CSV table of C-alpha atoms in Angstrom, one decimal:
chain,number,residue,atom,x,y,z
A,1,TRP,CA,-0.1,0.0,0.0
A,2,CYS,CA,1.2,3.4,-0.9
A,3,GLY,CA,0.4,6.0,1.8
A,4,PHE,CA,0.1,8.9,-0.8
A,5,TRP,CA,-2.5,7.2,-3.0
A,6,LEU,CA,-5.4,4.8,-2.7
A,7,ALA,CA,-4.2,2.3,-5.3
A,8,PHE,CA,-0.8,1.0,-6.4
A,9,ALA,CA,0.7,2.6,-9.4
A,10,HIS,CA,0.5,-0.7,-11.4
A,11,SER,CA,-3.3,-1.4,-10.6
A,12,ALA,CA,-6.0,-0.5,-13.1
A,13,PRO,CA,-9.7,0.1,-12.3
A,14,PRO,CA,-12.0,-1.9,-14.2
A,15,GLY,CA,-12.1,-0.5,-17.9
A,16,GLY,CA,-9.4,2.2,-16.9
A,17,GLU,CA,-5.6,2.4,-16.9
A,18,SER,CA,-2.9,2.3,-14.4
A,19,PHE,CA,-0.8,5.1,-13.4
A,20,VAL,CA,2.0,3.3,-15.0
A,21,GLN,CA,0.0,3.3,-18.3
A,22,VAL,CA,-0.6,6.9,-17.8
A,23,MET,CA,3.2,7.6,-17.4
A,24,ILE,CA,3.9,5.6,-20.7
A,25,ARG,CA,1.2,7.5,-22.6
A,26,THR,CA,2.4,10.9,-21.2
A,27,ARG,CA,6.1,10.2,-21.9
A,28,GLU,CA,5.2,9.3,-25.6
A,29,VAL,CA,3.4,12.6,-26.0
A,30,ILE,CA,6.0,14.6,-24.4
A,31,GLU,CA,8.8,13.1,-26.6
A,32,ARG,CA,6.7,13.5,-29.8
A,33,LEU,CA,5.8,17.1,-29.1
A,34,THR,CA,9.3,17.9,-27.9
A,35,LYS,CA,10.7,16.6,-31.2
A,36,ALA,CA,8.1,18.3,-33.4
A,37,HIS,CA,8.3,21.7,-31.6
A,38,GLY,CA,11.9,21.7,-30.4
A,39,GLY,CA,13.1,25.2,-29.1
A,40,ARG,CA,9.4,26.4,-28.9
A,41,ASP,CA,7.1,26.8,-26.0
A,42,ILE,CA,4.4,24.0,-25.5
A,43,VAL,CA,1.5,25.0,-23.3
A,44,ALA,CA,-0.5,21.9,-22.1
A,45,VAL,CA,-3.7,21.9,-20.0
A,46,ALA,CA,-3.7,18.8,-18.1
A,47,HIS,CA,-5.1,16.7,-15.2
A,48,GLY,CA,-3.0,16.3,-12.0
A,49,GLY,CA,-2.1,12.7,-12.9
A,50,THR,CA,-0.7,13.7,-16.2
A,51,ILE,CA,1.3,16.4,-14.6
A,52,ARG,CA,2.7,13.8,-12.0
A,53,ALA,CA,3.6,11.6,-15.0
A,54,ALA,CA,5.4,14.5,-16.7
A,55,LEU,CA,7.4,15.4,-13.5
A,56,ALA,CA,8.3,11.7,-13.3
A,57,HIS,CA,9.6,11.7,-16.8
A,58,ALA,CA,11.5,14.9,-16.3
A,59,LEU,CA,13.0,13.7,-13.0
A,60,LYS,CA,13.4,10.0,-13.9
A,61,HIS,CA,11.3,8.9,-10.9
A,62,GLU,CA,9.6,5.7,-10.5
A,63,PRO,CA,5.7,5.5,-10.5
A,64,GLU,CA,5.3,5.1,-6.9
A,65,MET,CA,7.5,8.3,-6.1
A,66,ALA,CA,5.4,10.3,-8.7
A,67,LEU,CA,2.3,9.5,-6.8
A,68,ALA,CA,3.6,11.3,-3.8
A,69,TYR,CA,3.7,14.7,-5.7
A,70,SER,CA,0.9,17.0,-4.6
A,71,ILE,CA,-0.5,18.9,-7.6
A,72,ASP,CA,-2.8,21.9,-6.9
A,73,ASN,CA,-5.9,22.6,-9.0
A,74,LEU,CA,-5.4,25.4,-11.5
A,75,ALA,CA,-1.7,25.7,-10.6
A,76,ILE,CA,1.1,26.1,-13.2
A,77,THR,CA,3.9,23.7,-13.6
A,78,ARG,CA,6.8,24.5,-15.9
A,79,LEU,CA,9.2,21.9,-17.3
A,80,ASP,CA,12.1,23.2,-19.4
A,81,HIS,CA,13.7,20.9,-22.1
A,82,ILE,CA,17.3,21.5,-22.6
A,83,ALA,CA,19.1,20.2,-25.6
A,84,GLN,CA,22.7,19.4,-25.0
A,85,GLY,CA,24.5,18.4,-28.1
A,86,GLN,CA,23.4,14.9,-28.8
A,87,GLY,CA,21.8,14.5,-25.4
A,88,GLU,CA,19.0,16.3,-23.5
A,89,ALA,CA,18.0,17.3,-19.8
A,90,TRP,CA,14.9,18.6,-18.1
A,91,ARG,CA,14.7,21.3,-15.6
A,92,VAL,CA,11.7,21.6,-13.3
A,93,ALA,CA,11.3,25.5,-13.2
A,94,ALA,CA,8.1,25.5,-11.2
A,95,VAL,CA,5.4,23.3,-9.6
A,96,ASN,CA,2.1,24.5,-8.2
A,97,LEU,CA,2.5,28.3,-9.0
A,98,PRO,CA,-0.8,30.0,-8.5
A,99,PRO,CA,-2.3,31.4,-11.8
A,100,ARG,CA,-1.7,35.2,-12.2
């Protein structure tokens, strides 16, 4: 049992998807959009679970760790993709900023 969530990251509700599946789907979209729009800003309006998955991708965290993140409603999270020659890195610039 994970004290931060009511279900394990690998469990899926009937007819739904697990958090691990959300992480995979989120990672695929992030990688596709980053490649297609490299060097440009991408603004995404997303559910807290998707934001947790994006943070886990940026920080290379395991699913159970990502479920511990607290994501506020209507808050702003900013992730910066940094191309480094042949590699890449992510910077978490902000999490849970209130909208202005």
